[in-house]
JSON list of C-alpha atoms in Angstrom, two decimals:
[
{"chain": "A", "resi": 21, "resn": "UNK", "atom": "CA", "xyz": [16.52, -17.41, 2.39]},
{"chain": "A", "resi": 22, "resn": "UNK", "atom": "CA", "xyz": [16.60, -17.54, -1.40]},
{"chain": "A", "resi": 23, "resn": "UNK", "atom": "CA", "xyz": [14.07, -15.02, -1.49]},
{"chain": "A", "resi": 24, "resn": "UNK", "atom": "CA", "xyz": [16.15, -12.57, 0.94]},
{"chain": "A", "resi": 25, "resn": "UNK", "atom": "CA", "xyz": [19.40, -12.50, -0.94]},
{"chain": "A", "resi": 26, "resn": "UNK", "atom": "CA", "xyz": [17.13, -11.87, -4.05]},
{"chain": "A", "resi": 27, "resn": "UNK", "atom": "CA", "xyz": [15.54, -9.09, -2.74]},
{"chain": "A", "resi": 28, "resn": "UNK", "atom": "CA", "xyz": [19.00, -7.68, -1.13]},
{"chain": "A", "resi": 29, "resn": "UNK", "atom": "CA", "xyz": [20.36, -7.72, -4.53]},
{"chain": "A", "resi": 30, "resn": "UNK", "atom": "CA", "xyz": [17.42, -6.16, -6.12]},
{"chain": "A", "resi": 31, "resn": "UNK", "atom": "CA", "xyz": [17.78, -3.21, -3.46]},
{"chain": "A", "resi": 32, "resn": "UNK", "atom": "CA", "xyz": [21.15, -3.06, -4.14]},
{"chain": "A", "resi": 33, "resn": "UNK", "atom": "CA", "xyz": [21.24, -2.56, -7.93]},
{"chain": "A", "resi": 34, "resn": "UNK", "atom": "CA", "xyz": [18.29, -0.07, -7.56]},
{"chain": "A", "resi": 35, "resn": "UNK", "atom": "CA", "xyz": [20.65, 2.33, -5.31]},
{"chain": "A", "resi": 36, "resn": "UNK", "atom": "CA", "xyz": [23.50, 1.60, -7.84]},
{"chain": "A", "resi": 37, "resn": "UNK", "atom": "CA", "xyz": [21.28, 2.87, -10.25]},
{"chain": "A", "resi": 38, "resn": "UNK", "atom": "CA", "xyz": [20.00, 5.69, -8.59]},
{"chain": "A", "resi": 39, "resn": "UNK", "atom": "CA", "xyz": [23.60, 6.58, -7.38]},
{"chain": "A", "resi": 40, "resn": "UNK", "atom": "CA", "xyz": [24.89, 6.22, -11.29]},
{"chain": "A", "resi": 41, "resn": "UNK", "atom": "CA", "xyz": [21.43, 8.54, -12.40]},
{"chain": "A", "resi": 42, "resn": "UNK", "atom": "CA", "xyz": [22.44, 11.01, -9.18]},
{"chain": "A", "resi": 43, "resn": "UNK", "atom": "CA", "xyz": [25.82, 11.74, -11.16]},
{"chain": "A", "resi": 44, "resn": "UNK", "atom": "CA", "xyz": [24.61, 12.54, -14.35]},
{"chain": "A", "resi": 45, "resn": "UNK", "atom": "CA", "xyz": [21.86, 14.45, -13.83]},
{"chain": "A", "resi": 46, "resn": "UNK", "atom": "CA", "xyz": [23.58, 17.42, -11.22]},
{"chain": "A", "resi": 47, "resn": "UNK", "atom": "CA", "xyz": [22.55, 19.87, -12.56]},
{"chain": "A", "resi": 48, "resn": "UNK", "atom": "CA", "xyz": [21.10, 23.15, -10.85]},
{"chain": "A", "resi": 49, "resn": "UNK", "atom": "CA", "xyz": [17.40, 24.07, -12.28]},
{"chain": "A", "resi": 50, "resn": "UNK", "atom": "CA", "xyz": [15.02, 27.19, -11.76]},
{"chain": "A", "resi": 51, "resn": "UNK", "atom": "CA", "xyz": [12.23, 26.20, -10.33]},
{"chain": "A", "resi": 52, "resn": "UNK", "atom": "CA", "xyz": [8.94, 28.55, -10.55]},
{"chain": "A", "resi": 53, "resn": "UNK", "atom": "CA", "xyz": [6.46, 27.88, -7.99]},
{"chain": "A", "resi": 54, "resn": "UNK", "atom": "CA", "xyz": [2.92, 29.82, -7.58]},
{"chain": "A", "resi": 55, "resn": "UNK", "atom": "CA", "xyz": [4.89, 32.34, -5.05]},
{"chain": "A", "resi": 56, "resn": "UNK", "atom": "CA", "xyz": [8.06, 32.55, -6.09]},
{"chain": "A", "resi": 57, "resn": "UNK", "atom": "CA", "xyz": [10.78, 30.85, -7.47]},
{"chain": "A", "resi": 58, "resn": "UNK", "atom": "CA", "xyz": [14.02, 28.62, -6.10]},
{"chain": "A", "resi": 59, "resn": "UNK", "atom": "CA", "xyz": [17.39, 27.15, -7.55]},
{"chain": "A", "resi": 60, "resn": "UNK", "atom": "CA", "xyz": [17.20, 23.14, -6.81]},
{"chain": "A", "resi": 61, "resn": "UNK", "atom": "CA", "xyz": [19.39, 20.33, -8.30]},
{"chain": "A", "resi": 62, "resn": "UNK", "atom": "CA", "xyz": [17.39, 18.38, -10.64]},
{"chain": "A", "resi": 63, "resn": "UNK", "atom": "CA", "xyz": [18.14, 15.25, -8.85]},
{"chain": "A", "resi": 64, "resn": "UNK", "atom": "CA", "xyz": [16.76, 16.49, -5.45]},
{"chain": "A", "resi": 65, "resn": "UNK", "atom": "CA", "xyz": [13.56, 17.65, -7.37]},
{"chain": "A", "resi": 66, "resn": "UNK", "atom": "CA", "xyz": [13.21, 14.41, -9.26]},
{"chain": "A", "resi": 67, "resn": "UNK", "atom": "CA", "xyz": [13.77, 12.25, -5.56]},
{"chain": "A", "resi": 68, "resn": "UNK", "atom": "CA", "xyz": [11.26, 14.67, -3.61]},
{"chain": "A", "resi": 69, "resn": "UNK", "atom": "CA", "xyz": [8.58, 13.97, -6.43]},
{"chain": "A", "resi": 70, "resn": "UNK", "atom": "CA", "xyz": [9.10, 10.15, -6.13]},
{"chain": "A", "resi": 71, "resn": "UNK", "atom": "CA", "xyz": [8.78, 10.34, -2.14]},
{"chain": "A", "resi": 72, "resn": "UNK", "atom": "CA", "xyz": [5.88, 12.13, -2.38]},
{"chain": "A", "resi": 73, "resn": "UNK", "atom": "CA", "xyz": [4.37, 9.76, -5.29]},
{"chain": "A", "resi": 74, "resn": "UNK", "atom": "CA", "xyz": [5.24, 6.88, -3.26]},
{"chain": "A", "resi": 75, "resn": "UNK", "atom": "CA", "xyz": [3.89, 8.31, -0.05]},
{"chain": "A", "resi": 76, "resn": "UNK", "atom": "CA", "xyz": [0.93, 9.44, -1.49]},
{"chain": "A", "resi": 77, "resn": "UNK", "atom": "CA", "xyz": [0.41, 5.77, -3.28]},
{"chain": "A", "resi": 78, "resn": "UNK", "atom": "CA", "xyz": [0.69, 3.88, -0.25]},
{"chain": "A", "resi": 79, "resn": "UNK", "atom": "CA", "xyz": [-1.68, 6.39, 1.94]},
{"chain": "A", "resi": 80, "resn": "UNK", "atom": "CA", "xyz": [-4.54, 5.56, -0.99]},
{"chain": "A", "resi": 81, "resn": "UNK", "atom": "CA", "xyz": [-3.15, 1.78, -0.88]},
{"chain": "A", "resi": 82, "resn": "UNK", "atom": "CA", "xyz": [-3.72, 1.31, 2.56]},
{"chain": "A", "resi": 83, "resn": "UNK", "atom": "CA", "xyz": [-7.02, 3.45, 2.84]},
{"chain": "A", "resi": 84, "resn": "UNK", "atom": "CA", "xyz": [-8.11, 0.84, 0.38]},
{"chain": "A", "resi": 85, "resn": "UNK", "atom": "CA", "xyz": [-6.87, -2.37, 1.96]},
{"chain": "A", "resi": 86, "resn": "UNK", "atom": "CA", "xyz": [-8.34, -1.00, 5.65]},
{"chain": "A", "resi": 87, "resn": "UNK", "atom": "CA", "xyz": [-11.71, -0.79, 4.03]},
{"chain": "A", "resi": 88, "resn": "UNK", "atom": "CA", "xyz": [-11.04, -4.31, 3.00]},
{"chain": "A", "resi": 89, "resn": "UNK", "atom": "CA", "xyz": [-10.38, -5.23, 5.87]},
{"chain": "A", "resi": 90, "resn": "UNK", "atom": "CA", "xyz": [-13.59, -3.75, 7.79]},
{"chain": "A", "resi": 91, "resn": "UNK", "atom": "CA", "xyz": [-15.53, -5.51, 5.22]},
{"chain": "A", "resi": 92, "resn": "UNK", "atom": "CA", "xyz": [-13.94, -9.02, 5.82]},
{"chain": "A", "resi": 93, "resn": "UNK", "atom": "CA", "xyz": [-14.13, -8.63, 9.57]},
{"chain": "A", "resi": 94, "resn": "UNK", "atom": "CA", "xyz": [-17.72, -7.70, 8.95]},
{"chain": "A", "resi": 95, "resn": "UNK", "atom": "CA", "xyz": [-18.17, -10.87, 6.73]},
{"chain": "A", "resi": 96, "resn": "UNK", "atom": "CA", "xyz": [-16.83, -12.62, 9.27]},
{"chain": "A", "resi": 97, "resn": "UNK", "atom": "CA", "xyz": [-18.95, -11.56, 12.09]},
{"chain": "A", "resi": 98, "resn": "UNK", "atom": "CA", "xyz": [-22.08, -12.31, 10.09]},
{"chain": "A", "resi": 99, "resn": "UNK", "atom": "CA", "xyz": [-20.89, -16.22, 9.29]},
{"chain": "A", "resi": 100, "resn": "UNK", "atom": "CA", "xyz": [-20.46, -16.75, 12.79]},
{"chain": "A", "resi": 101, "resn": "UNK", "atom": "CA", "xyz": [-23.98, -15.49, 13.31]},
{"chain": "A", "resi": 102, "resn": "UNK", "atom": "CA", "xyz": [-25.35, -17.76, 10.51]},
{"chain": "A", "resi": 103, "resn": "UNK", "atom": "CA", "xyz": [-23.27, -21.04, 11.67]},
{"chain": "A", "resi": 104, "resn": "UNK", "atom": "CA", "xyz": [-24.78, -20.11, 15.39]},
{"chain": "A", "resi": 105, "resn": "UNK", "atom": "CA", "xyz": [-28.43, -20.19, 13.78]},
{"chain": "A", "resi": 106, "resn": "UNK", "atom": "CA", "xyz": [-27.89, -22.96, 11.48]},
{"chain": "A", "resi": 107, "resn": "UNK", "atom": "CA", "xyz": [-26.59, -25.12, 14.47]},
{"chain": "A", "resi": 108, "resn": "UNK", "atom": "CA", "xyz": [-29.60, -24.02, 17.08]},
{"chain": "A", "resi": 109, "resn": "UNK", "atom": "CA", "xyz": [-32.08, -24.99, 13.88]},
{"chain": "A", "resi": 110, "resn": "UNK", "atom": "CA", "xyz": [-30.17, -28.84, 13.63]},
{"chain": "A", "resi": 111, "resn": "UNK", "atom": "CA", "xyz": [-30.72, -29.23, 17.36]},
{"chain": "A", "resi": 112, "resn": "UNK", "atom": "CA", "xyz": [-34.24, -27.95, 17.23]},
{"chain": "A", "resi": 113, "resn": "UNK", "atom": "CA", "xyz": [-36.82, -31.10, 17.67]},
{"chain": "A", "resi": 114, "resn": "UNK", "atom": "CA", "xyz": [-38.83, -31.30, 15.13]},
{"chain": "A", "resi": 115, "resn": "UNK", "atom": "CA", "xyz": [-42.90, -30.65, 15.43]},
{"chain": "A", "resi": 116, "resn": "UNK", "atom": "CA", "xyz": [-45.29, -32.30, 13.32]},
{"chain": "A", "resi": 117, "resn": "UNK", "atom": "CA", "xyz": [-48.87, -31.24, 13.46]},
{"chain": "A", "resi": 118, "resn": "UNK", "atom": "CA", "xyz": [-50.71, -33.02, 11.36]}
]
Protein backbone atom coordinates (compact mmCIF):
# COMPACT_ATOMS: atom_id res chain seq x y z
CA UNK A 1 0.00 0.00 0.00
CA UNK A 2 2.95 2.17 1.02
CA UNK A 3 4.49 1.46 -2.12
CA UNK A 4 1.22 2.55 -4.20
CA UNK A 5 0.69 5.97 -2.72
CA UNK A 6 4.52 6.39 -3.36
CA UNK A 7 4.37 5.65 -6.74
CA UNK A 8 0.93 7.77 -7.21
CA UNK A 9 2.77 10.66 -5.92
CA UNK A 10 5.78 10.12 -7.99
CA UNK A 11 3.37 10.08 -11.16
CA UNK A 12 1.83 12.91 -9.99
CA UNK A 13 4.74 15.35 -9.55
CA UNK A 14 6.19 14.06 -12.91
CA UNK A 15 2.88 15.44 -14.80
CA UNK A 16 3.15 18.61 -12.58
CA UNK A 17 6.38 18.93 -13.94
CA UNK A 18 5.76 18.24 -17.34
CA UNK A 19 2.57 20.46 -17.19
CA UNK A 20 4.86 23.47 -15.52
CA UNK A 21 7.79 22.60 -18.57
CA UNK A 22 4.55 22.49 -21.22
CA UNK A 23 4.01 26.32 -20.27
CA UNK A 24 7.24 27.61 -20.68
CA UNK A 25 8.45 26.15 -23.48
CA UNK A 26 5.25 27.10 -26.20
CA UNK A 27 6.85 28.14 -28.48
CA UNK A 28 6.29 27.47 -32.35
CA UNK A 29 9.66 26.04 -34.13
CA UNK A 30 10.61 25.33 -37.90
CA UNK A 31 11.23 22.13 -38.29
CA UNK A 32 13.35 20.88 -41.51
CA UNK A 33 12.88 17.38 -42.33
CA UNK A 34 14.67 15.43 -45.40
CA UNK A 35 11.38 16.41 -47.60
CA UNK A 36 10.24 19.36 -46.47
CA UNK A 37 9.72 21.37 -43.67
CA UNK A 38 6.72 21.98 -40.85
CA UNK A 39 5.84 24.60 -38.02
CA UNK A 40 5.50 22.39 -34.60
CA UNK A 41 5.42 23.64 -30.95
CA UNK A 42 8.56 22.76 -29.32
CA UNK A 43 6.80 20.99 -26.62
CA UNK A 44 4.91 18.58 -29.01
CA UNK A 45 8.36 17.87 -30.72
CA UNK A 46 10.17 17.37 -27.45
CA UNK A 47 6.99 14.77 -26.14
CA UNK A 48 6.91 12.86 -29.65
CA UNK A 49 10.80 12.28 -29.29
CA UNK A 50 10.37 10.91 -25.70
CA UNK A 51 7.42 8.48 -26.90
CA UNK A 52 9.33 7.29 -29.46
CA UNK A 53 12.62 6.91 -27.15
CA UNK A 54 10.59 5.19 -24.70
CA UNK A 55 8.84 2.98 -27.20
CA UNK A 56 11.76 2.16 -28.91
CA UNK A 57 13.61 1.31 -25.33
CA UNK A 58 11.11 -1.00 -24.21
CA UNK A 59 10.75 -2.90 -27.81
CA UNK A 60 14.85 -3.60 -27.36
CA UNK A 61 14.04 -4.23 -23.47
CA UNK A 62 11.69 -6.80 -24.02
CA UNK A 63 13.43 -8.42 -27.16
CA UNK A 64 16.12 -8.86 -24.60
CA UNK A 65 14.22 -10.20 -21.61
CA UNK A 66 12.17 -12.79 -24.21
CA UNK A 67 15.51 -14.17 -25.19
CA UNK A 68 16.02 -14.55 -21.50
CA UNK A 69 13.39 -16.10 -21.10
CA UNK A 70 13.80 -18.88 -23.99
CA UNK A 71 17.07 -19.50 -22.46
CA UNK A 72 15.73 -20.16 -18.86
CA UNK A 73 12.89 -22.27 -20.14
CA UNK A 74 15.55 -24.09 -22.08
CA UNK A 75 17.68 -24.45 -18.83
CA UNK A 76 14.91 -25.66 -17.36
CA UNK A 77 13.96 -28.34 -19.70
CA UNK A 78 17.48 -29.74 -19.62
CA UNK A 79 17.51 -30.04 -15.47
CA UNK A 80 14.50 -31.95 -15.64
CA UNK A 81 16.22 -34.23 -18.12
CA UNK A 82 19.34 -34.54 -15.88
CA UNK A 83 17.26 -35.07 -12.44
CA UNK A 84 15.22 -37.89 -14.66
CA UNK A 85 18.73 -39.59 -15.47
CA UNK A 86 20.30 -39.04 -12.23
CA UNK A 87 17.22 -40.70 -10.51
CA UNK A 88 16.98 -43.88 -13.13
CA UNK A 89 21.06 -44.21 -12.37
CA UNK A 90 20.21 -44.29 -8.14
CA UNK A 91 17.62 -46.98 -8.84
CA UNK A 92 19.83 -48.88 -11.18
CA UNK A 93 21.18 -52.26 -9.29
CA UNK A 94 24.43 -52.32 -9.21
CA UNK A 95 26.67 -55.12 -11.28
CA UNK A 96 29.85 -56.29 -10.11
CA UNK A 97 31.90 -58.47 -12.33
CA UNK A 98 34.75 -59.31 -10.86
Amino acid sequence: MVRLLIAIILLLAAFGLAFMFANQNDQTIQLNYLFGEASVQLVLLITVCLALGLIIGLSMSSLSLLKTKTQLKNTKRKLVKAEQELNNLRTMPIKEDL
